mmCIF file with all atom_site columns, C-alpha atoms and ligand atoms in Angstrom:
data_model
loop_
_atom_site.group_PDB
_atom_site.id
_atom_site.type_symbol
_atom_site.label_atom_id
_atom_site.label_alt_id
_atom_site.label_comp_id
_atom_site.label_asym_id
_atom_site.label_entity_id
_atom_site.label_seq_id
_atom_site.pdbx_PDB_ins_code
_atom_site.Cartn_x
_atom_site.Cartn_y
_atom_site.Cartn_z
_atom_site.occupancy
_atom_site.B_iso_or_equiv
_atom_site.pdbx_formal_charge
_atom_site.auth_seq_id
_atom_site.auth_comp_id
_atom_site.auth_asym_id
_atom_site.auth_atom_id
_atom_site.pdbx_PDB_model_num
ATOM   1   C CA . MET G 1 1   ? 29.618 13.503  -10.003 1.00 92.00 ? 1   MET G CA 1
ATOM   2   C CA . LYS G 1 2   ? 26.502 12.558  -8.259  1.00 96.00 ? 2   LYS G CA 1
ATOM   3   C CA . ARG G 1 3   ? 26.708 10.114  -5.120  1.00 98.00 ? 3   ARG G CA 1
ATOM   4   C CA . ILE G 1 4   ? 23.909 7.237   -4.346  1.00 98.00 ? 4   ILE G CA 1
ATOM   5   C CA . VAL G 1 5   ? 22.863 5.190   -1.591  1.00 98.00 ? 5   VAL G CA 1
ATOM   6   C CA . ILE G 1 6   ? 21.568 1.730   -2.357  1.00 98.00 ? 6   ILE G CA 1
ATOM   7   C CA . LEU G 1 7   ? 19.521 -0.103  0.570   1.00 98.00 ? 7   LEU G CA 1
ATOM   8   C CA . ILE G 1 8   ? 19.430 -3.809  0.160   1.00 98.00 ? 8   ILE G CA 1
ATOM   9   C CA . SER G 1 9   ? 17.856 -6.526  2.040   1.00 98.00 ? 9   SER G CA 1
ATOM   10  C CA . GLY G 1 10  ? 18.940 -9.990  0.748   1.00 97.00 ? 10  GLY G CA 1
ATOM   11  C CA . ARG G 1 11  ? 21.020 -11.335 -1.799  1.00 97.00 ? 11  ARG G CA 1
ATOM   12  C CA . GLY G 1 12  ? 21.635 -8.183  -4.069  1.00 98.00 ? 12  GLY G CA 1
ATOM   13  C CA . SER G 1 13  ? 21.683 -8.811  -7.825  1.00 98.00 ? 13  SER G CA 1
ATOM   14  C CA . ASN G 1 14  ? 19.860 -5.745  -8.674  1.00 98.00 ? 14  ASN G CA 1
ATOM   15  C CA . MET G 1 15  ? 22.550 -3.840  -6.554  1.00 98.00 ? 15  MET G CA 1
ATOM   16  C CA . GLU G 1 16  ? 25.302 -5.832  -8.100  1.00 98.00 ? 16  GLU G CA 1
ATOM   17  C CA . ALA G 1 17  ? 23.985 -5.199  -11.603 1.00 98.00 ? 17  ALA G CA 1
ATOM   18  C CA . LEU G 1 18  ? 24.337 -1.405  -10.328 1.00 98.00 ? 18  LEU G CA 1
ATOM   19  C CA . LEU G 1 19  ? 27.819 -1.589  -9.106  1.00 98.00 ? 19  LEU G CA 1
ATOM   20  C CA . LYS G 1 20  ? 28.700 -3.690  -12.621 1.00 97.00 ? 20  LYS G CA 1
ATOM   21  C CA . ALA G 1 21  ? 27.161 -1.244  -15.270 1.00 97.00 ? 21  ALA G CA 1
ATOM   22  C CA . ARG G 1 22  ? 29.777 1.577   -14.551 1.00 94.00 ? 22  ARG G CA 1
ATOM   23  C CA . LEU G 1 23  ? 27.241 3.719   -13.912 1.00 97.00 ? 23  LEU G CA 1
ATOM   24  C CA . PRO G 1 24  ? 28.311 8.110   -14.165 1.00 95.00 ? 24  PRO G CA 1
ATOM   25  C CA . CYS G 1 25  ? 27.946 8.023   -9.986  1.00 96.00 ? 25  CYS G CA 1
ATOM   26  C CA . GLU G 1 26  ? 29.908 7.088   -7.098  1.00 97.00 ? 26  GLU G CA 1
ATOM   27  C CA . VAL G 1 27  ? 28.304 4.048   -4.883  1.00 98.00 ? 27  VAL G CA 1
ATOM   28  C CA . ALA G 1 28  ? 28.807 5.902   -1.563  1.00 98.00 ? 28  ALA G CA 1
ATOM   29  C CA . ALA G 1 29  ? 27.737 3.321   0.242   1.00 98.00 ? 29  ALA G CA 1
ATOM   30  C CA . VAL G 1 30  ? 25.508 0.125   0.302   1.00 98.00 ? 30  VAL G CA 1
ATOM   31  C CA . ILE G 1 31  ? 23.067 -0.414  3.766   1.00 98.00 ? 31  ILE G CA 1
ATOM   32  C CA . SER G 1 32  ? 21.286 -3.204  4.418   1.00 98.00 ? 32  SER G CA 1
ATOM   33  C CA . ASN G 1 33  ? 18.498 -3.520  7.488   1.00 98.00 ? 33  ASN G CA 1
ATOM   34  C CA . LYS G 1 34  ? 19.516 -7.613  7.396   1.00 98.00 ? 34  LYS G CA 1
ATOM   35  C CA . ALA G 1 35  ? 22.983 -7.702  8.638   1.00 97.00 ? 35  ALA G CA 1
ATOM   36  C CA . ASP G 1 36  ? 23.292 -10.689 6.810   1.00 97.00 ? 36  ASP G CA 1
ATOM   37  C CA . ALA G 1 37  ? 22.097 -10.083 3.473   1.00 98.00 ? 37  ALA G CA 1
ATOM   38  C CA . ALA G 1 38  ? 24.511 -11.709 0.808   1.00 98.00 ? 38  ALA G CA 1
ATOM   39  C CA . GLY G 1 39  ? 24.690 -8.608  -0.903  1.00 98.00 ? 39  GLY G CA 1
ATOM   40  C CA . LEU G 1 40  ? 26.653 -6.556  1.685   1.00 98.00 ? 40  LEU G CA 1
ATOM   41  C CA . ALA G 1 41  ? 29.436 -9.218  1.157   1.00 98.00 ? 41  ALA G CA 1
ATOM   42  C CA . ILE G 1 42  ? 29.276 -7.934  -2.956  1.00 98.00 ? 42  ILE G CA 1
ATOM   43  C CA . ALA G 1 43  ? 29.419 -4.686  -2.332  1.00 98.00 ? 43  ALA G CA 1
ATOM   44  C CA . GLN G 1 44  ? 32.294 -4.780  -0.190  1.00 98.00 ? 44  GLN G CA 1
ATOM   45  C CA . GLN G 1 45  ? 34.217 -7.208  -2.728  1.00 98.00 ? 45  GLN G CA 1
ATOM   46  C CA . HIS G 1 46  ? 33.518 -3.831  -4.889  1.00 97.00 ? 46  HIS G CA 1
ATOM   47  C CA . GLY G 1 47  ? 35.206 -1.802  -1.971  1.00 97.00 ? 47  GLY G CA 1
ATOM   48  C CA . ILE G 1 48  ? 31.785 -0.008  -1.121  1.00 98.00 ? 48  ILE G CA 1
ATOM   49  C CA . ALA G 1 49  ? 31.137 1.261   2.293   1.00 98.00 ? 49  ALA G CA 1
ATOM   50  C CA . THR G 1 50  ? 28.442 -0.995  3.971   1.00 98.00 ? 50  THR G CA 1
ATOM   51  C CA . ALA G 1 51  ? 26.312 -0.540  7.106   1.00 98.00 ? 51  ALA G CA 1
ATOM   52  C CA . ALA G 1 52  ? 23.689 -3.127  8.506   1.00 98.00 ? 52  ALA G CA 1
ATOM   53  C CA . ILE G 1 53  ? 21.088 -1.210  10.697  1.00 98.00 ? 53  ILE G CA 1
ATOM   54  C CA . SER G 1 54  ? 18.512 -3.984  11.884  1.00 97.00 ? 54  SER G CA 1
ATOM   55  C CA . HIS G 1 55  ? 14.742 -2.911  12.098  1.00 95.00 ? 55  HIS G CA 1
ATOM   56  C CA . LYS G 1 56  ? 14.200 -5.358  15.153  1.00 95.00 ? 56  LYS G CA 1
ATOM   57  C CA . ASP G 1 57  ? 16.538 -3.032  17.295  1.00 97.00 ? 57  ASP G CA 1
ATOM   58  C CA . PHE G 1 58  ? 13.953 -0.573  17.306  1.00 97.00 ? 58  PHE G CA 1
ATOM   59  C CA . ALA G 1 59  ? 10.646 0.242   18.936  1.00 97.00 ? 59  ALA G CA 1
ATOM   60  C CA . ASN G 1 60  ? 8.608  1.230   15.862  1.00 97.00 ? 60  ASN G CA 1
ATOM   61  C CA . ARG G 1 61  ? 9.147  2.035   12.112  1.00 96.00 ? 61  ARG G CA 1
ATOM   62  C CA . GLU G 1 62  ? 9.431  5.704   13.022  1.00 97.00 ? 62  GLU G CA 1
ATOM   63  C CA . ALA G 1 63  ? 12.341 5.429   14.855  1.00 98.00 ? 63  ALA G CA 1
ATOM   64  C CA . PHE G 1 64  ? 14.044 2.635   12.336  1.00 98.00 ? 64  PHE G CA 1
ATOM   65  C CA . ASP G 1 65  ? 13.590 5.277   9.539   1.00 98.00 ? 65  ASP G CA 1
ATOM   66  C CA . ALA G 1 66  ? 14.856 7.801   11.604  1.00 98.00 ? 66  ALA G CA 1
ATOM   67  C CA . ALA G 1 67  ? 18.184 5.732   11.689  1.00 98.00 ? 67  ALA G CA 1
ATOM   68  C CA . LEU G 1 68  ? 18.122 5.001   8.753   1.00 98.00 ? 68  LEU G CA 1
ATOM   69  C CA . ALA G 1 69  ? 18.201 8.535   7.719   1.00 98.00 ? 69  ALA G CA 1
ATOM   70  C CA . GLN G 1 70  ? 20.491 9.066   9.804   1.00 98.00 ? 70  GLN G CA 1
ATOM   71  C CA . GLU G 1 71  ? 23.239 6.783   8.531   1.00 98.00 ? 71  GLU G CA 1
ATOM   72  C CA . ILE G 1 72  ? 22.122 7.588   4.745   1.00 98.00 ? 72  ILE G CA 1
ATOM   73  C CA . ASP G 1 73  ? 22.714 11.141  5.064   1.00 98.00 ? 73  ASP G CA 1
ATOM   74  C CA . ARG G 1 74  ? 26.595 10.671  6.215   1.00 98.00 ? 74  ARG G CA 1
ATOM   75  C CA . HIS G 1 75  ? 27.221 10.114  3.086   1.00 98.00 ? 75  HIS G CA 1
ATOM   76  C CA . HIS G 1 76  ? 25.333 13.380  1.010   1.00 98.00 ? 76  HIS G CA 1
ATOM   77  C CA . PRO G 1 77  ? 23.347 11.200  -1.525  1.00 98.00 ? 77  PRO G CA 1
ATOM   78  C CA . ASP G 1 78  ? 22.494 12.637  -4.537  1.00 98.00 ? 78  ASP G CA 1
ATOM   79  C CA . LEU G 1 79  ? 19.925 9.485   -5.435  1.00 98.00 ? 79  LEU G CA 1
ATOM   80  C CA . VAL G 1 80  ? 18.651 6.956   -3.186  1.00 98.00 ? 80  VAL G CA 1
ATOM   81  C CA . VAL G 1 81  ? 17.855 3.538   -4.054  1.00 98.00 ? 81  VAL G CA 1
ATOM   82  C CA . LEU G 1 82  ? 16.022 0.759   -3.301  1.00 98.00 ? 82  LEU G CA 1
ATOM   83  C CA . ALA G 1 83  ? 17.409 -2.429  -4.412  1.00 98.00 ? 83  ALA G CA 1
ATOM   84  C CA . GLY G 1 84  ? 15.266 -5.505  -2.890  1.00 97.00 ? 84  GLY G CA 1
ATOM   85  C CA . PHE G 1 85  ? 15.368 -3.365  0.358   1.00 97.00 ? 85  PHE G CA 1
ATOM   86  C CA . MET G 1 86  ? 11.982 -5.326  1.681   1.00 95.00 ? 86  MET G CA 1
ATOM   87  C CA . ARG G 1 87  ? 10.970 -2.624  4.525   1.00 95.00 ? 87  ARG G CA 1
ATOM   88  C CA . ILE G 1 88  ? 7.690  -0.210  4.299   1.00 94.00 ? 88  ILE G CA 1
ATOM   89  C CA . LEU G 1 89  ? 9.109  3.010   4.675   1.00 96.00 ? 89  LEU G CA 1
ATOM   90  C CA . THR G 1 90  ? 7.150  5.694   7.116   1.00 97.00 ? 90  THR G CA 1
ATOM   91  C CA . ALA G 1 91  ? 5.654  9.121   4.789   1.00 97.00 ? 91  ALA G CA 1
ATOM   92  C CA . GLY G 1 92  ? 8.127  11.129  6.541   1.00 97.00 ? 92  GLY G CA 1
ATOM   93  C CA . PHE G 1 93  ? 11.349 9.218   5.591   1.00 98.00 ? 93  PHE G CA 1
ATOM   94  C CA . VAL G 1 94  ? 9.765  9.007   1.781   1.00 97.00 ? 94  VAL G CA 1
ATOM   95  C CA . ASN G 1 95  ? 9.013  12.817  2.132   1.00 97.00 ? 95  ASN G CA 1
ATOM   96  C CA . HIS G 1 96  ? 12.569 13.436  3.170   1.00 98.00 ? 96  HIS G CA 1
ATOM   97  C CA . TYR G 1 97  ? 14.125 12.223  -0.175  1.00 98.00 ? 97  TYR G CA 1
ATOM   98  C CA . ALA G 1 98  ? 11.116 13.238  -2.487  1.00 95.00 ? 98  ALA G CA 1
ATOM   99  C CA . GLY G 1 99  ? 12.200 13.059  -6.046  1.00 94.00 ? 99  GLY G CA 1
ATOM   100 C CA . ARG G 1 100 ? 15.333 10.996  -5.358  1.00 96.00 ? 100 ARG G CA 1
ATOM   101 C CA . LEU G 1 101 ? 13.902 8.257   -3.941  1.00 98.00 ? 101 LEU G CA 1
ATOM   102 C CA . ILE G 1 102 ? 13.076 5.127   -6.213  1.00 98.00 ? 102 ILE G CA 1
ATOM   103 C CA . ASN G 1 103 ? 12.650 1.647   -5.910  1.00 98.00 ? 103 ASN G CA 1
ATOM   104 C CA . ILE G 1 104 ? 12.159 -1.150  -8.525  1.00 98.00 ? 104 ILE G CA 1
ATOM   105 C CA . HIS G 1 105 ? 9.705  -3.787  -8.438  1.00 98.00 ? 105 HIS G CA 1
ATOM   106 C CA . PRO G 1 106 ? 8.809  -7.248  -9.975  1.00 98.00 ? 106 PRO G CA 1
ATOM   107 C CA . SER G 1 107 ? 6.033  -6.559  -11.805 1.00 98.00 ? 107 SER G CA 1
ATOM   108 C CA . LEU G 1 108 ? 4.459  -3.918  -14.528 1.00 98.00 ? 108 LEU G CA 1
ATOM   109 C CA . LEU G 1 109 ? 2.761  -1.434  -11.938 1.00 98.00 ? 109 LEU G CA 1
ATOM   110 C CA . PRO G 1 110 ? -0.025 -0.781  -10.656 1.00 97.00 ? 110 PRO G CA 1
ATOM   111 C CA . ALA G 1 111 ? -0.689 -4.433  -11.262 1.00 98.00 ? 111 ALA G CA 1
ATOM   112 C CA . TYR G 1 112 ? 0.760  -7.028  -8.428  1.00 98.00 ? 112 TYR G CA 1
ATOM   113 C CA . THR G 1 113 ? 1.885  -4.323  -5.466  1.00 97.00 ? 113 THR G CA 1
ATOM   114 C CA . GLY G 1 114 ? 3.156  -5.512  -2.759  1.00 96.00 ? 114 GLY G CA 1
ATOM   115 C CA . VAL G 1 115 ? 4.977  -9.041  -2.648  1.00 96.00 ? 115 VAL G CA 1
ATOM   116 C CA . ASP G 1 116 ? 4.611  -12.366 -4.142  1.00 98.00 ? 116 ASP G CA 1
ATOM   117 C CA . THR G 1 117 ? 4.267  -11.272 -7.234  1.00 98.00 ? 117 THR G CA 1
ATOM   118 C CA . HIS G 1 118 ? 4.889  -13.556 -9.791  1.00 98.00 ? 118 HIS G CA 1
ATOM   119 C CA . GLU G 1 119 ? 2.487  -16.110 -7.825  1.00 98.00 ? 119 GLU G CA 1
ATOM   120 C CA . ARG G 1 120 ? -0.203 -14.032 -8.504  1.00 98.00 ? 120 ARG G CA 1
ATOM   121 C CA . ALA G 1 121 ? 0.605  -13.280 -11.771 1.00 98.00 ? 121 ALA G CA 1
ATOM   122 C CA . LEU G 1 122 ? 0.625  -17.473 -12.826 1.00 98.00 ? 122 LEU G CA 1
ATOM   123 C CA . GLN G 1 123 ? -2.793 -17.626 -10.861 1.00 98.00 ? 123 GLN G CA 1
ATOM   124 C CA . ASP G 1 124 ? -4.605 -14.744 -12.622 1.00 98.00 ? 124 ASP G CA 1
ATOM   125 C CA . GLY G 1 125 ? -3.138 -16.229 -15.913 1.00 98.00 ? 125 GLY G CA 1
ATOM   126 C CA . VAL G 1 126 ? -1.597 -12.757 -17.235 1.00 98.00 ? 126 VAL G CA 1
ATOM   127 C CA . LYS G 1 127 ? 0.320  -13.199 -20.612 1.00 97.00 ? 127 LYS G CA 1
ATOM   128 C CA . ILE G 1 128 ? 2.525  -10.107 -19.439 1.00 97.00 ? 128 ILE G CA 1
ATOM   129 C CA . HIS G 1 129 ? 4.326  -9.749  -16.609 1.00 98.00 ? 129 HIS G CA 1
ATOM   130 C CA . GLY G 1 130 ? 7.477  -7.314  -15.962 1.00 98.00 ? 130 GLY G CA 1
ATOM   131 C CA . CYS G 1 131 ? 9.353  -4.885  -13.940 1.00 98.00 ? 131 CYS G CA 1
ATOM   132 C CA . THR G 1 132 ? 9.067  -0.934  -13.134 1.00 98.00 ? 132 THR G CA 1
ATOM   133 C CA . VAL G 1 133 ? 11.430 1.630   -11.708 1.00 98.00 ? 133 VAL G CA 1
ATOM   134 C CA . HIS G 1 134 ? 9.558  3.947   -10.475 1.00 98.00 ? 134 HIS G CA 1
ATOM   135 C CA . PHE G 1 135 ? 10.099 7.105   -7.928  1.00 97.00 ? 135 PHE G CA 1
ATOM   136 C CA . VAL G 1 136 ? 8.889  6.262   -4.389  1.00 97.00 ? 136 VAL G CA 1
ATOM   137 C CA . THR G 1 137 ? 5.855  8.196   -2.740  1.00 96.00 ? 137 THR G CA 1
ATOM   138 C CA . PRO G 1 138 ? 4.152  7.328   0.680   1.00 94.00 ? 138 PRO G CA 1
ATOM   139 C CA . ASP G 1 139 ? 1.439  5.158   -1.315  1.00 92.00 ? 139 ASP G CA 1
ATOM   140 C CA . LEU G 1 140 ? 2.868  1.776   -1.503  1.00 91.00 ? 140 LEU G CA 1
ATOM   141 C CA . ASP G 1 141 ? 4.370  0.542   -4.910  1.00 92.00 ? 141 ASP G CA 1
ATOM   142 C CA . HIS G 1 142 ? 2.441  3.375   -6.633  1.00 92.00 ? 142 HIS G CA 1
ATOM   143 C CA . GLY G 1 143 ? 5.270  6.079   -7.367  1.00 96.00 ? 143 GLY G CA 1
ATOM   144 C CA . PRO G 1 144 ? 5.739  8.201   -10.665 1.00 97.00 ? 144 PRO G CA 1
ATOM   145 C CA . ILE G 1 145 ? 7.121  5.730   -13.436 1.00 97.00 ? 145 ILE G CA 1
ATOM   146 C CA . ILE G 1 146 ? 10.627 5.979   -14.953 1.00 96.00 ? 146 ILE G CA 1
ATOM   147 C CA . ILE G 1 147 ? 11.276 2.536   -17.057 1.00 96.00 ? 147 ILE G CA 1
ATOM   148 C CA . GLN G 1 148 ? 9.599  -0.564  -17.093 1.00 97.00 ? 148 GLN G CA 1
ATOM   149 C CA . ALA G 1 149 ? 10.100 -4.302  -18.572 1.00 97.00 ? 149 ALA G CA 1
ATOM   150 C CA . ALA G 1 150 ? 7.317  -6.367  -20.090 1.00 97.00 ? 150 ALA G CA 1
ATOM   151 C CA . VAL G 1 151 ? 8.039  -9.956  -20.688 1.00 97.00 ? 151 VAL G CA 1
ATOM   152 C CA . PRO G 1 152 ? 5.861  -12.874 -21.929 1.00 97.00 ? 152 PRO G CA 1
ATOM   153 C CA . VAL G 1 153 ? 4.772  -15.645 -19.773 1.00 97.00 ? 153 VAL G CA 1
ATOM   154 C CA . ARG G 1 154 ? 4.761  -19.242 -20.517 1.00 96.00 ? 154 ARG G CA 1
ATOM   155 C CA . GLN G 1 155 ? 1.566  -21.714 -19.840 1.00 94.00 ? 155 GLN G CA 1
ATOM   156 C CA . ASP G 1 156 ? 4.193  -24.108 -18.462 1.00 96.00 ? 156 ASP G CA 1
ATOM   157 C CA . ASP G 1 157 ? 5.714  -21.056 -16.112 1.00 98.00 ? 157 ASP G CA 1
ATOM   158 C CA . THR G 1 158 ? 6.561  -21.682 -12.374 1.00 98.00 ? 158 THR G CA 1
ATOM   159 C CA . PRO G 1 159 ? 7.108  -19.090 -9.911  1.00 98.00 ? 159 PRO G CA 1
ATOM   160 C CA . GLU G 1 160 ? 11.125 -19.759 -10.228 1.00 98.00 ? 160 GLU G CA 1
ATOM   161 C CA . THR G 1 161 ? 11.147 -19.424 -14.498 1.00 98.00 ? 161 THR G CA 1
ATOM   162 C CA . LEU G 1 162 ? 8.914  -16.196 -14.466 1.00 98.00 ? 162 LEU G CA 1
ATOM   163 C CA . SER G 1 163 ? 10.865 -14.693 -11.673 1.00 98.00 ? 163 SER G CA 1
ATOM   164 C CA . ALA G 1 164 ? 14.174 -15.458 -13.391 1.00 98.00 ? 164 ALA G CA 1
ATOM   165 C CA . ARG G 1 165 ? 12.892 -14.217 -16.966 1.00 97.00 ? 165 ARG G CA 1
ATOM   166 C CA . VAL G 1 166 ? 11.723 -10.917 -14.824 1.00 98.00 ? 166 VAL G CA 1
ATOM   167 C CA . LEU G 1 167 ? 14.751 -10.195 -12.948 1.00 98.00 ? 167 LEU G CA 1
ATOM   168 C CA . ARG G 1 168 ? 17.213 -10.692 -16.013 1.00 97.00 ? 168 ARG G CA 1
ATOM   169 C CA . GLU G 1 169 ? 15.039 -7.588  -17.223 1.00 97.00 ? 169 GLU G CA 1
ATOM   170 C CA . GLU G 1 170 ? 15.578 -5.972  -13.539 1.00 98.00 ? 170 GLU G CA 1
ATOM   171 C CA . HIS G 1 171 ? 19.285 -6.317  -14.458 1.00 98.00 ? 171 HIS G CA 1
ATOM   172 C CA . ARG G 1 172 ? 18.333 -4.199  -17.743 1.00 97.00 ? 172 ARG G CA 1
ATOM   173 C CA . VAL G 1 173 ? 16.235 -1.454  -16.643 1.00 97.00 ? 173 VAL G CA 1
ATOM   174 C CA . PHE G 1 174 ? 17.326 -0.664  -13.251 1.00 98.00 ? 174 PHE G CA 1
ATOM   175 C CA . PRO G 1 175 ? 20.808 0.236   -14.486 1.00 97.00 ? 175 PRO G CA 1
ATOM   176 C CA . GLN G 1 176 ? 19.297 2.661   -17.066 1.00 96.00 ? 176 GLN G CA 1
ATOM   177 C CA . ALA G 1 177 ? 16.995 4.672   -15.212 1.00 97.00 ? 177 ALA G CA 1
ATOM   178 C CA . VAL G 1 178 ? 19.834 5.258   -12.585 1.00 97.00 ? 178 VAL G CA 1
ATOM   179 C CA . ARG G 1 179 ? 22.415 6.288   -15.419 1.00 96.00 ? 179 ARG G CA 1
ATOM   180 C CA . TRP G 1 180 ? 19.309 8.766   -16.259 1.00 95.00 ? 180 TRP G CA 1
ATOM   181 C CA . LEU G 1 181 ? 18.797 10.353  -13.029 1.00 95.00 ? 181 LEU G CA 1
ATOM   182 C CA . CYS G 1 182 ? 22.500 10.701  -12.648 1.00 95.00 ? 182 CYS G CA 1
ATOM   183 C CA . ASN G 1 183 ? 22.685 12.311  -16.139 1.00 93.00 ? 183 ASN G CA 1
ATOM   184 C CA . GLY G 1 184 ? 19.751 14.232  -14.978 1.00 92.00 ? 184 GLY G CA 1
ATOM   185 C CA . ASN G 1 185 ? 17.986 13.646  -17.923 1.00 92.00 ? 185 ASN G CA 1
ATOM   186 C CA . VAL G 1 186 ? 14.768 12.385  -16.209 1.00 93.00 ? 186 VAL G CA 1
ATOM   187 C CA . ARG G 1 187 ? 13.399 13.931  -13.136 1.00 92.00 ? 187 ARG G CA 1
ATOM   188 C CA . LEU G 1 188 ? 10.106 14.493  -11.287 1.00 92.00 ? 188 LEU G CA 1
ATOM   189 C CA . ASN G 1 189 ? 8.168  17.668  -12.248 1.00 91.00 ? 189 ASN G CA 1
ATOM   190 C CA . ALA G 1 190 ? 6.138  19.986  -9.695  1.00 89.00 ? 190 ALA G CA 1
ATOM   191 C CA . GLN G 1 191 ? 3.159  18.035  -10.969 1.00 92.00 ? 191 GLN G CA 1
ATOM   192 C CA . GLY G 1 192 ? 4.728  14.999  -9.408  1.00 91.00 ? 192 GLY G CA 1
ATOM   193 C CA . ARG G 1 193 ? 4.932  13.530  -13.187 1.00 93.00 ? 193 ARG G CA 1
ATOM   194 C CA . VAL G 1 194 ? 8.342  12.092  -14.765 1.00 94.00 ? 194 VAL G CA 1
ATOM   195 C CA . GLU G 1 195 ? 9.782  13.963  -17.237 1.00 91.00 ? 195 GLU G CA 1
ATOM   196 C CA . THR G 1 196 ? 12.199 13.184  -20.003 1.00 89.00 ? 196 THR G CA 1
ATOM   197 C CA . ASP G 1 197 ? 14.708 14.984  -21.982 1.00 84.00 ? 197 ASP G CA 1
ATOM   198 C CA . SER G 1 198 ? 15.247 13.266  -25.386 1.00 78.00 ? 198 SER G CA 1
ATOM   199 C CA . LEU G 1 199 ? 12.844 11.479  -28.093 1.00 70.00 ? 199 LEU G CA 1
ATOM   200 C CA . GLU G 1 200 ? 15.118 8.730   -28.430 1.00 73.00 ? 200 GLU G CA 1
ATOM   201 C CA . GLN G 1 201 ? 15.082 8.370   -24.273 1.00 76.00 ? 201 GLN G CA 1
ATOM   202 C CA . ARG G 1 202 ? 10.889 8.198   -24.576 1.00 76.00 ? 202 ARG G CA 1
ATOM   203 C CA . GLY G 1 203 ? 11.527 5.750   -26.871 1.00 79.00 ? 203 GLY G CA 1
ATOM   204 C CA . THR G 1 204 ? 13.194 3.201   -24.390 1.00 85.00 ? 204 THR G CA 1
ATOM   205 C CA . THR G 1 205 ? 11.346 3.690   -21.422 1.00 87.00 ? 205 THR G CA 1
ATOM   206 C CA . LEU G 1 206 ? 9.850  0.071   -22.211 1.00 88.00 ? 206 LEU G CA 1
ATOM   207 C CA . ILE G 1 207 ? 11.466 -2.800  -22.896 1.00 88.00 ? 207 ILE G CA 1
ATOM   208 C CA . SER G 1 208 ? 9.917  -5.962  -24.575 1.00 87.00 ? 208 SER G CA 1
ATOM   209 C CA . PRO G 1 209 ? 11.888 -8.483  -24.872 1.00 85.00 ? 209 PRO G CA 1
ATOM   210 C CA . GLY G 1 210 ? 10.429 -11.855 -26.344 1.00 83.00 ? 210 GLY G CA 1
ATOM   211 C CA . LEU G 1 211 ? 11.373 -15.461 -25.337 1.00 76.00 ? 211 LEU G CA 1
ATOM   212 C CA . ASP G 1 212 ? 14.346 -16.722 -26.063 1.00 68.00 ? 212 ASP G CA 1
HETATM 213 C C1 . GRF V 2 .   ? 13.789 -8.070  -6.837  1.00 96.27 ? 301 GRF V C1 1
HETATM 214 O O1 . GRF V 2 .   ? 13.016 -9.108  -7.541  1.00 96.27 ? 301 GRF V O1 1
HETATM 215 C C2 . GRF V 2 .   ? 13.060 -6.876  -7.000  1.00 96.27 ? 301 GRF V C2 1
HETATM 216 O O2 . GRF V 2 .   ? 12.734 -6.430  -7.881  1.00 96.27 ? 301 GRF V O2 1
HETATM 217 C C3 . GRF V 2 .   ? 12.231 -6.908  -5.327  1.00 96.27 ? 301 GRF V C3 1
HETATM 218 O O3 . GRF V 2 .   ? 13.306 -7.670  -4.832  1.00 96.27 ? 301 GRF V O3 1
HETATM 219 C C4 . GRF V 2 .   ? 14.421 -8.514  -5.490  1.00 96.27 ? 301 GRF V C4 1
HETATM 220 C C5 . GRF V 2 .   ? 15.524 -8.336  -4.766  1.00 96.27 ? 301 GRF V C5 1
HETATM 221 O O4 . GRF V 2 .   ? 16.081 -9.432  -5.502  1.00 96.27 ? 301 GRF V O4 1
HETATM 222 N N1 . GRF V 2 .   ? 12.216 -5.918  -4.664  1.00 96.27 ? 301 GRF V N1 1
HETATM 223 P P1 . GRF V 2 .   ? 17.989 -8.871  -5.729  1.00 96.27 ? 301 GRF V P1 1
HETATM 224 O O5 . GRF V 2 .   ? 18.312 -8.740  -3.557  1.00 96.27 ? 301 GRF V O5 1
HETATM 225 O O6 . GRF V 2 .   ? 18.307 -7.600  -6.042  1.00 96.27 ? 301 GRF V O6 1
HETATM 226 O O7 . GRF V 2 .   ? 18.357 -9.925  -5.928  1.00 96.27 ? 301 GRF V O7 1
#
């Protein structure tokens, strides 16, 4: 069975969705860069090993990333999953996990990389917003895309209502992506593109629910 390590920084709802999804893998550890991340307590309630490594204890990104990689590699993961991990990672770290590092981002990439995605989407008046699970490359929020969910944007949406609609879909697409990866149905090919095995699966790499 494949082993995964999940990195978080905060509330951990995406991590919890993964833990509840009965995925065909062993969650070897949940690691946070913040000791007070609420998600750590949730992981512990599920009997998962946890660790906190504060980026503030290190002089620079390289030193933090080296310590983080050392902690991750103790668990020999096949897959490293960024579930609301709010640190920018160095190219050295990303390349070390090439093809086995994925992230969930709350926008339809390549639109709205970075932070405050819901506020910016509302400001622009886009009619479709969503979330993306992608392989991580050194180019922030630009890696090859595995699955996306697109949600409608309402005229009366606030960042909070839009965020809640997107988050509900995050909790669907993230477990799906990890399941595919653990089953070996999805991989990054030599050209850096995502390959999927079955036609049926290709039809589900976009989830597009309407309004309730
Ligand atoms: C999610 O919206 C995720 O897409 C983004 O940060 C948020 C983390 O939420 N990267 P949670 O900690 O998983 O609840």
